[in-house]
JSON list of C-alpha atoms (C1' of nucleotides) in Angstrom, two decimals:
[
{"chain": "A", "resi": 78, "resn": "MET", "atom": "CA", "xyz": [112.68, 97.31, -27.87]},
{"chain": "A", "resi": 79, "resn": "PRO", "atom": "CA", "xyz": [113.59, 96.14, -31.21]},
{"chain": "A", "resi": 80, "resn": "SER", "atom": "CA", "xyz": [112.76, 98.23, -34.33]},
{"chain": "A", "resi": 81, "resn": "TYR", "atom": "CA", "xyz": [111.72, 96.65, -37.71]},
{"chain": "A", "resi": 82, "resn": "TRP", "atom": "CA", "xyz": [113.13, 96.95, -41.10]},
{"chain": "A", "resi": 83, "resn": "LEU", "atom": "CA", "xyz": [112.43, 95.39, -44.89]},
{"chain": "A", "resi": 84, "resn": "MET", "atom": "CA", "xyz": [115.77, 94.66, -46.74]},
{"chain": "A", "resi": 85, "resn": "LYS", "atom": "CA", "xyz": [115.50, 94.60, -50.25]},
{"chain": "A", "resi": 86, "resn": "SER", "atom": "CA", "xyz": [117.71, 92.15, -51.97]},
{"chain": "A", "resi": 87, "resn": "GLU", "atom": "CA", "xyz": [117.42, 90.87, -55.36]},
{"chain": "A", "resi": 88, "resn": "PRO", "atom": "CA", "xyz": [118.75, 86.99, -54.96]},
{"chain": "A", "resi": 89, "resn": "ASP", "atom": "CA", "xyz": [120.77, 86.40, -57.98]},
{"chain": "A", "resi": 90, "resn": "GLU", "atom": "CA", "xyz": [123.22, 88.39, -56.04]},
{"chain": "A", "resi": 91, "resn": "ALA", "atom": "CA", "xyz": [121.86, 87.60, -51.86]},
{"chain": "A", "resi": 92, "resn": "SER", "atom": "CA", "xyz": [119.10, 85.41, -51.83]},
{"chain": "A", "resi": 93, "resn": "ILE", "atom": "CA", "xyz": [117.29, 83.83, -48.55]},
{"chain": "A", "resi": 94, "resn": "ASP", "atom": "CA", "xyz": [118.86, 80.31, -49.27]},
{"chain": "A", "resi": 95, "resn": "ASP", "atom": "CA", "xyz": [122.96, 81.79, -49.25]},
{"chain": "A", "resi": 96, "resn": "LEU", "atom": "CA", "xyz": [122.08, 83.51, -46.22]},
{"chain": "A", "resi": 97, "resn": "ALA", "atom": "CA", "xyz": [120.73, 79.88, -45.20]},
{"chain": "A", "resi": 98, "resn": "ALA", "atom": "CA", "xyz": [124.02, 78.17, -46.28]},
{"chain": "A", "resi": 99, "resn": "ALA", "atom": "CA", "xyz": [126.49, 80.76, -45.38]},
{"chain": "A", "resi": 100, "resn": "PRO", "atom": "CA", "xyz": [128.81, 80.51, -42.13]},
{"chain": "A", "resi": 101, "resn": "GLY", "atom": "CA", "xyz": [126.80, 80.67, -39.32]},
{"chain": "A", "resi": 102, "resn": "GLN", "atom": "CA", "xyz": [123.83, 81.73, -41.45]},
{"chain": "A", "resi": 103, "resn": "THR", "atom": "CA", "xyz": [124.68, 85.14, -41.33]},
{"chain": "A", "resi": 104, "resn": "PHE", "atom": "CA", "xyz": [126.11, 87.24, -43.31]},
{"chain": "A", "resi": 105, "resn": "GLY", "atom": "CA", "xyz": [127.41, 91.02, -43.96]},
{"chain": "A", "resi": 106, "resn": "TRP", "atom": "CA", "xyz": [125.27, 93.22, -46.04]},
{"chain": "A", "resi": 107, "resn": "THR", "atom": "CA", "xyz": [126.53, 95.51, -48.72]},
{"chain": "A", "resi": 108, "resn": "GLY", "atom": "CA", "xyz": [126.52, 97.19, -51.26]},
{"chain": "A", "resi": 109, "resn": "VAL", "atom": "CA", "xyz": [123.76, 99.73, -49.71]},
{"chain": "A", "resi": 110, "resn": "ARG", "atom": "CA", "xyz": [124.92, 103.34, -52.20]},
{"chain": "A", "resi": 111, "resn": "ASN", "atom": "CA", "xyz": [121.74, 105.19, -50.82]},
{"chain": "A", "resi": 112, "resn": "TYR", "atom": "CA", "xyz": [122.38, 107.84, -48.11]},
{"chain": "A", "resi": 113, "resn": "GLN", "atom": "CA", "xyz": [118.74, 107.11, -46.61]},
{"chain": "A", "resi": 114, "resn": "ALA", "atom": "CA", "xyz": [119.13, 103.72, -46.46]},
{"chain": "A", "resi": 115, "resn": "ARG", "atom": "CA", "xyz": [122.50, 104.21, -45.30]},
{"chain": "A", "resi": 116, "resn": "ASN", "atom": "CA", "xyz": [121.90, 106.64, -42.40]},
{"chain": "A", "resi": 117, "resn": "PHE", "atom": "CA", "xyz": [118.78, 103.74, -41.10]},
{"chain": "A", "resi": 118, "resn": "MET", "atom": "CA", "xyz": [121.89, 101.24, -41.16]},
{"chain": "A", "resi": 119, "resn": "ARG", "atom": "CA", "xyz": [124.19, 103.65, -39.35]},
{"chain": "A", "resi": 120, "resn": "ASP", "atom": "CA", "xyz": [121.49, 105.46, -36.49]},
{"chain": "A", "resi": 121, "resn": "ALA", "atom": "CA", "xyz": [118.52, 103.46, -36.50]},
{"chain": "A", "resi": 122, "resn": "MET", "atom": "CA", "xyz": [119.41, 99.70, -36.26]},
{"chain": "A", "resi": 123, "resn": "HIS", "atom": "CA", "xyz": [120.57, 97.34, -33.40]},
{"chain": "A", "resi": 124, "resn": "PRO", "atom": "CA", "xyz": [121.21, 94.44, -32.70]},
{"chain": "A", "resi": 125, "resn": "GLY", "atom": "CA", "xyz": [117.79, 92.02, -32.27]},
{"chain": "A", "resi": 126, "resn": "ASP", "atom": "CA", "xyz": [115.62, 94.73, -34.73]},
{"chain": "A", "resi": 127, "resn": "GLY", "atom": "CA", "xyz": [113.53, 92.24, -36.83]},
{"chain": "A", "resi": 128, "resn": "VAL", "atom": "CA", "xyz": [113.95, 92.20, -40.43]},
{"chain": "A", "resi": 129, "resn": "LEU", "atom": "CA", "xyz": [111.96, 90.81, -43.10]},
{"chain": "A", "resi": 130, "resn": "PHE", "atom": "CA", "xyz": [114.02, 90.02, -46.34]},
{"chain": "A", "resi": 131, "resn": "TYR", "atom": "CA", "xyz": [112.75, 90.46, -49.30]},
{"chain": "A", "resi": 132, "resn": "HIS", "atom": "CA", "xyz": [113.39, 89.20, -53.39]},
{"chain": "A", "resi": 133, "resn": "SER", "atom": "CA", "xyz": [113.34, 92.63, -55.45]},
{"chain": "A", "resi": 134, "resn": "SER", "atom": "CA", "xyz": [114.22, 92.90, -58.92]},
{"chain": "A", "resi": 135, "resn": "CYS", "atom": "CA", "xyz": [113.07, 88.57, -59.59]},
{"chain": "A", "resi": 136, "resn": "PRO", "atom": "CA", "xyz": [110.15, 87.27, -61.13]},
{"chain": "A", "resi": 137, "resn": "GLU", "atom": "CA", "xyz": [108.48, 86.68, -57.89]},
{"chain": "A", "resi": 138, "resn": "PRO", "atom": "CA", "xyz": [109.23, 89.45, -55.69]},
{"chain": "A", "resi": 139, "resn": "GLY", "atom": "CA", "xyz": [108.49, 89.06, -52.03]},
{"chain": "A", "resi": 140, "resn": "ILE", "atom": "CA", "xyz": [109.28, 88.76, -48.52]},
{"chain": "A", "resi": 141, "resn": "ALA", "atom": "CA", "xyz": [111.17, 85.12, -48.32]},
{"chain": "A", "resi": 142, "resn": "GLY", "atom": "CA", "xyz": [112.51, 85.21, -44.51]},
{"chain": "A", "resi": 143, "resn": "LEU", "atom": "CA", "xyz": [112.56, 86.28, -41.45]},
{"chain": "A", "resi": 144, "resn": "ALA", "atom": "CA", "xyz": [116.38, 87.75, -40.26]},
{"chain": "A", "resi": 145, "resn": "GLU", "atom": "CA", "xyz": [117.65, 89.71, -37.68]},
{"chain": "A", "resi": 146, "resn": "VAL", "atom": "CA", "xyz": [120.27, 91.86, -37.51]},
{"chain": "A", "resi": 147, "resn": "VAL", "atom": "CA", "xyz": [122.99, 90.93, -35.60]},
{"chain": "A", "resi": 148, "resn": "SER", "atom": "CA", "xyz": [125.34, 94.23, -35.36]},
{"chain": "A", "resi": 149, "resn": "HIS", "atom": "CA", "xyz": [125.92, 97.74, -35.75]},
{"chain": "A", "resi": 150, "resn": "ALA", "atom": "CA", "xyz": [126.88, 99.24, -38.50]},
{"chain": "A", "resi": 151, "resn": "LYS", "atom": "CA", "xyz": [130.38, 99.16, -39.69]},
{"chain": "A", "resi": 152, "resn": "PRO", "atom": "CA", "xyz": [132.25, 99.81, -42.64]},
{"chain": "A", "resi": 153, "resn": "ASP", "atom": "CA", "xyz": [130.91, 98.14, -45.96]},
{"chain": "A", "resi": 154, "resn": "PRO", "atom": "CA", "xyz": [134.33, 96.61, -47.63]},
{"chain": "A", "resi": 155, "resn": "THR", "atom": "CA", "xyz": [133.21, 96.82, -51.00]},
{"chain": "A", "resi": 156, "resn": "GLN", "atom": "CA", "xyz": [133.53, 100.42, -51.14]},
{"chain": "A", "resi": 157, "resn": "PHE", "atom": "CA", "xyz": [137.49, 99.68, -50.99]},
{"chain": "A", "resi": 158, "resn": "ASP", "atom": "CA", "xyz": [137.28, 97.04, -53.66]},
{"chain": "A", "resi": 159, "resn": "PRO", "atom": "CA", "xyz": [138.69, 98.18, -56.98]},
{"chain": "A", "resi": 160, "resn": "SER", "atom": "CA", "xyz": [137.28, 95.25, -58.35]},
{"chain": "A", "resi": 161, "resn": "SER", "atom": "CA", "xyz": [133.63, 95.70, -56.63]},
{"chain": "A", "resi": 162, "resn": "PRO", "atom": "CA", "xyz": [130.64, 96.71, -59.03]},
{"chain": "A", "resi": 163, "resn": "TYR", "atom": "CA", "xyz": [130.35, 99.08, -55.78]},
{"chain": "A", "resi": 164, "resn": "PHE", "atom": "CA", "xyz": [133.95, 100.96, -54.90]},
{"chain": "A", "resi": 165, "resn": "ASP", "atom": "CA", "xyz": [133.02, 103.71, -54.34]},
{"chain": "A", "resi": 166, "resn": "PRO", "atom": "CA", "xyz": [136.98, 105.27, -55.44]},
{"chain": "A", "resi": 167, "resn": "LYS", "atom": "CA", "xyz": [135.81, 108.55, -53.42]},
{"chain": "A", "resi": 168, "resn": "ALA", "atom": "CA", "xyz": [135.51, 106.58, -49.91]},
{"chain": "A", "resi": 169, "resn": "THR", "atom": "CA", "xyz": [138.88, 105.43, -47.56]},
{"chain": "A", "resi": 170, "resn": "ARG", "atom": "CA", "xyz": [139.36, 103.81, -44.98]},
{"chain": "A", "resi": 171, "resn": "GLU", "atom": "CA", "xyz": [139.86, 106.59, -42.73]},
{"chain": "A", "resi": 172, "resn": "ALA", "atom": "CA", "xyz": [136.96, 107.69, -44.07]},
{"chain": "A", "resi": 173, "resn": "PRO", "atom": "CA", "xyz": [134.48, 104.95, -44.90]},
{"chain": "A", "resi": 174, "resn": "ARG", "atom": "CA", "xyz": [131.23, 106.62, -47.07]},
{"chain": "A", "resi": 175, "resn": "TRP", "atom": "CA", "xyz": [129.06, 103.53, -47.13]},
{"chain": "A", "resi": 176, "resn": "VAL", "atom": "CA", "xyz": [128.27, 100.59, -43.89]},
{"chain": "A", "resi": 177, "resn": "GLY", "atom": "CA", "xyz": [126.04, 97.90, -43.15]},
{"chain": "A", "resi": 178, "resn": "VAL", "atom": "CA", "xyz": [124.99, 95.71, -40.87]},
{"chain": "A", "resi": 179, "resn": "ASP", "atom": "CA", "xyz": [125.33, 91.80, -40.25]},
{"chain": "A", "resi": 180, "resn": "VAL", "atom": "CA", "xyz": [121.98, 89.59, -40.87]},
{"chain": "A", "resi": 181, "resn": "ARG", "atom": "CA", "xyz": [121.43, 86.11, -39.19]},
{"chain": "A", "resi": 182, "resn": "LEU", "atom": "CA", "xyz": [119.12, 83.90, -40.26]},
{"chain": "A", "resi": 183, "resn": "VAL", "atom": "CA", "xyz": [115.80, 83.06, -37.90]},
{"chain": "A", "resi": 184, "resn": "ARG", "atom": "CA", "xyz": [113.88, 81.13, -40.95]},
{"chain": "A", "resi": 185, "resn": "LYS", "atom": "CA", "xyz": [113.31, 80.57, -44.77]},
{"chain": "A", "resi": 186, "resn": "THR", "atom": "CA", "xyz": [109.23, 80.95, -45.35]},
{"chain": "A", "resi": 187, "resn": "ARG", "atom": "CA", "xyz": [107.12, 80.74, -47.75]},
{"chain": "A", "resi": 188, "resn": "LEU", "atom": "CA", "xyz": [107.06, 83.41, -49.65]},
{"chain": "A", "resi": 189, "resn": "LEU", "atom": "CA", "xyz": [104.42, 86.53, -49.35]},
{"chain": "A", "resi": 190, "resn": "PRO", "atom": "CA", "xyz": [103.99, 88.00, -52.51]},
{"chain": "A", "resi": 191, "resn": "LEU", "atom": "CA", "xyz": [104.33, 91.22, -52.67]},
{"chain": "A", "resi": 192, "resn": "ALA", "atom": "CA", "xyz": [100.59, 91.16, -54.67]},
{"chain": "A", "resi": 193, "resn": "ALA", "atom": "CA", "xyz": [99.82, 89.49, -51.51]},
{"chain": "A", "resi": 194, "resn": "MET", "atom": "CA", "xyz": [101.76, 92.28, -49.18]},
{"chain": "A", "resi": 195, "resn": "ARG", "atom": "CA", "xyz": [99.30, 94.81, -51.19]},
{"chain": "A", "resi": 196, "resn": "ALA", "atom": "CA", "xyz": [95.74, 92.99, -51.11]},
{"chain": "A", "resi": 197, "resn": "GLU", "atom": "CA", "xyz": [96.23, 93.03, -47.06]},
{"chain": "A", "resi": 198, "resn": "PRO", "atom": "CA", "xyz": [94.42, 96.03, -46.19]},
{"chain": "A", "resi": 199, "resn": "ALA", "atom": "CA", "xyz": [96.84, 96.29, -42.65]},
{"chain": "A", "resi": 200, "resn": "LEU", "atom": "CA", "xyz": [99.70, 96.80, -44.51]},
{"chain": "A", "resi": 201, "resn": "ALA", "atom": "CA", "xyz": [98.02, 99.71, -46.71]},
{"chain": "A", "resi": 202, "resn": "ALA", "atom": "CA", "xyz": [100.52, 101.76, -45.09]},
{"chain": "A", "resi": 203, "resn": "MET", "atom": "CA", "xyz": [103.56, 100.09, -45.53]},
{"chain": "A", "resi": 204, "resn": "GLN", "atom": "CA", "xyz": [106.64, 102.18, -46.37]},
{"chain": "A", "resi": 205, "resn": "VAL", "atom": "CA", "xyz": [108.13, 99.57, -50.09]},
{"chain": "A", "resi": 206, "resn": "LEU", "atom": "CA", "xyz": [104.48, 99.55, -50.50]},
{"chain": "A", "resi": 207, "resn": "ARG", "atom": "CA", "xyz": [103.91, 102.70, -51.47]},
{"chain": "A", "resi": 208, "resn": "ARG", "atom": "CA", "xyz": [103.65, 104.81, -55.31]},
{"chain": "A", "resi": 209, "resn": "GLY", "atom": "CA", "xyz": [107.54, 104.62, -56.40]},
{"chain": "A", "resi": 210, "resn": "ASN", "atom": "CA", "xyz": [109.30, 103.45, -53.05]},
{"chain": "A", "resi": 211, "resn": "ARG", "atom": "CA", "xyz": [112.81, 102.97, -54.07]},
{"chain": "A", "resi": 212, "resn": "LEU", "atom": "CA", "xyz": [114.58, 102.84, -50.75]},
{"chain": "A", "resi": 213, "resn": "SER", "atom": "CA", "xyz": [116.12, 99.40, -50.05]},
{"chain": "A", "resi": 214, "resn": "ILE", "atom": "CA", "xyz": [115.93, 99.44, -46.69]},
{"chain": "A", "resi": 215, "resn": "THR", "atom": "CA", "xyz": [112.76, 100.65, -45.61]},
{"chain": "A", "resi": 216, "resn": "PRO", "atom": "CA", "xyz": [110.86, 100.55, -41.46]},
{"chain": "A", "resi": 217, "resn": "VAL", "atom": "CA", "xyz": [108.27, 98.22, -40.78]},
{"chain": "A", "resi": 218, "resn": "THR", "atom": "CA", "xyz": [105.67, 99.01, -38.02]},
{"chain": "A", "resi": 219, "resn": "ALA", "atom": "CA", "xyz": [104.96, 96.47, -35.21]},
{"chain": "A", "resi": 220, "resn": "ASP", "atom": "CA", "xyz": [101.64, 96.17, -36.13]},
{"chain": "A", "resi": 221, "resn": "GLU", "atom": "CA", "xyz": [102.83, 95.28, -39.81]},
{"chain": "A", "resi": 222, "resn": "TRP", "atom": "CA", "xyz": [105.71, 93.08, -38.34]},
{"chain": "A", "resi": 223, "resn": "ARG", "atom": "CA", "xyz": [102.43, 91.12, -36.44]},
{"chain": "A", "resi": 224, "resn": "THR", "atom": "CA", "xyz": [100.68, 91.44, -40.00]},
{"chain": "A", "resi": 225, "resn": "VAL", "atom": "CA", "xyz": [103.68, 89.62, -42.03]},
{"chain": "A", "resi": 226, "resn": "CYS", "atom": "CA", "xyz": [104.16, 87.29, -39.33]},
{"chain": "A", "resi": 227, "resn": "ALA", "atom": "CA", "xyz": [100.66, 86.88, -39.03]},
{"chain": "A", "resi": 228, "resn": "LEU", "atom": "CA", "xyz": [100.01, 85.80, -42.64]},
{"chain": "A", "resi": 229, "resn": "LEU", "atom": "CA", "xyz": [103.37, 83.58, -43.05]},
{"chain": "A", "resi": 230, "resn": "ASP", "atom": "CA", "xyz": [101.43, 81.54, -40.65]},
{"chain": "A", "resi": 231, "resn": "THR", "atom": "CA", "xyz": [98.25, 81.38, -41.55]},
{"chain": "A", "resi": 232, "resn": "GLY", "atom": "CA", "xyz": [99.53, 80.49, -45.20]},
{"chain": "A", "resi": 233, "resn": "PRO", "atom": "CA", "xyz": [97.86, 81.56, -48.46]},
{"chain": "A", "resi": 234, "resn": "PRO", "atom": "CA", "xyz": [93.83, 82.60, -48.79]},
{"chain": "A", "resi": 235, "resn": "ALA", "atom": "CA", "xyz": [92.45, 79.05, -49.59]},
{"chain": "A", "resi": 236, "resn": "GLY", "atom": "CA", "xyz": [90.68, 78.85, -52.41]},
{"chain": "B", "resi": 224, "resn": "DG", "atom": "C1'", "xyz": [112.27, 96.53, -72.65]},
{"chain": "B", "resi": 225, "resn": "DC", "atom": "C1'", "xyz": [108.91, 100.24, -70.72]},
{"chain": "B", "resi": 226, "resn": "DC", "atom": "C1'", "xyz": [108.58, 103.63, -67.75]},
{"chain": "B", "resi": 227, "resn": "DA", "atom": "C1'", "xyz": [106.80, 105.94, -63.42]},
{"chain": "B", "resi": 228, "resn": "DA", "atom": "C1'", "xyz": [109.48, 107.99, -59.86]},
{"chain": "B", "resi": 229, "resn": "DC", "atom": "C1'", "xyz": [113.18, 109.27, -57.71]},
{"chain": "B", "resi": 230, "resn": "DG", "atom": "C1'", "xyz": [118.00, 110.99, -56.19]},
{"chain": "B", "resi": 231, "resn": "DT", "atom": "C1'", "xyz": [122.54, 112.47, -57.99]},
{"chain": "B", "resi": 232, "resn": "DT", "atom": "C1'", "xyz": [125.31, 115.56, -60.85]},
{"chain": "B", "resi": 233, "resn": "DG", "atom": "C1'", "xyz": [127.06, 119.44, -62.19]},
{"chain": "B", "resi": 234, "resn": "DG", "atom": "C1'", "xyz": [126.38, 124.04, -64.58]},
{"chain": "B", "resi": 235, "resn": "DC", "atom": "C1'", "xyz": [125.98, 128.26, -63.98]},
{"chain": "C", "resi": 120, "resn": "DG", "atom": "C1'", "xyz": [121.33, 127.53, -54.57]},
{"chain": "C", "resi": 121, "resn": "DC", "atom": "C1'", "xyz": [118.59, 125.86, -58.18]},
{"chain": "C", "resi": 122, "resn": "DC", "atom": "C1'", "xyz": [116.93, 123.13, -61.92]},
{"chain": "C", "resi": 123, "resn": "DA", "atom": "C1'", "xyz": [116.93, 120.23, -66.30]},
{"chain": "C", "resi": 124, "resn": "DA", "atom": "C1'", "xyz": [120.25, 116.45, -67.39]},
{"chain": "C", "resi": 125, "resn": "DC", "atom": "C1'", "xyz": [120.50, 111.69, -66.82]},
{"chain": "C", "resi": 126, "resn": "DG", "atom": "C1'", "xyz": [121.05, 107.45, -64.10]},
{"chain": "C", "resi": 127, "resn": "DT", "atom": "C1'", "xyz": [118.94, 103.82, -61.29]},
{"chain": "C", "resi": 128, "resn": "DT", "atom": "C1'", "xyz": [115.72, 101.18, -59.10]},
{"chain": "C", "resi": 129, "resn": "DG", "atom": "C1'", "xyz": [112.26, 97.60, -60.33]},
{"chain": "C", "resi": 130, "resn": "DG", "atom": "C1'", "xyz": [107.69, 96.23, -60.86]},
{"chain": "C", "resi": 131, "resn": "DC", "atom": "C1'", "xyz": [105.01, 94.12, -64.94]}
]
DNA sequence: GCCAACGTTGGC
DNA sequence: GCCAACGTTGGC
């Protein structure tokens, strides 16, 4: 049984189009510097899990596509790179602190805006929509996953 | 740029 | 271990 996740990315840094253009339409998810989000990747994510690719901190925040986890967690190389904004001087190759998984595009979708997600009763309990939520990776239930896919398939409400 | 929310840091 | 100060996230 796959699990489902919502993963936030700032499109200026890594957008759904960047994922589509990447070799194999796959890239490593780097830059997570929050322990809870890290632990999801390290402990709970498995190849085959579904990913809602979410654009954050941008003019139109929302779900921009579907992706898939294709690796287990492995050390995030940016923690070792002094020129990276994600450099962590306390991380060593012997004892890496931060990990990431590889994510592959399934398909780019129309944008499902944050406001539309909030307006959908079936998504009312979605963790990413909780007041004050700042986690960049949150679990998604199978029901929420199906609801999002249905919304993406049916397009925006008429009118 | 504002601000709510919440994570992290560090003195004690 | 407490908790105040500070930093970050992210929508608006």
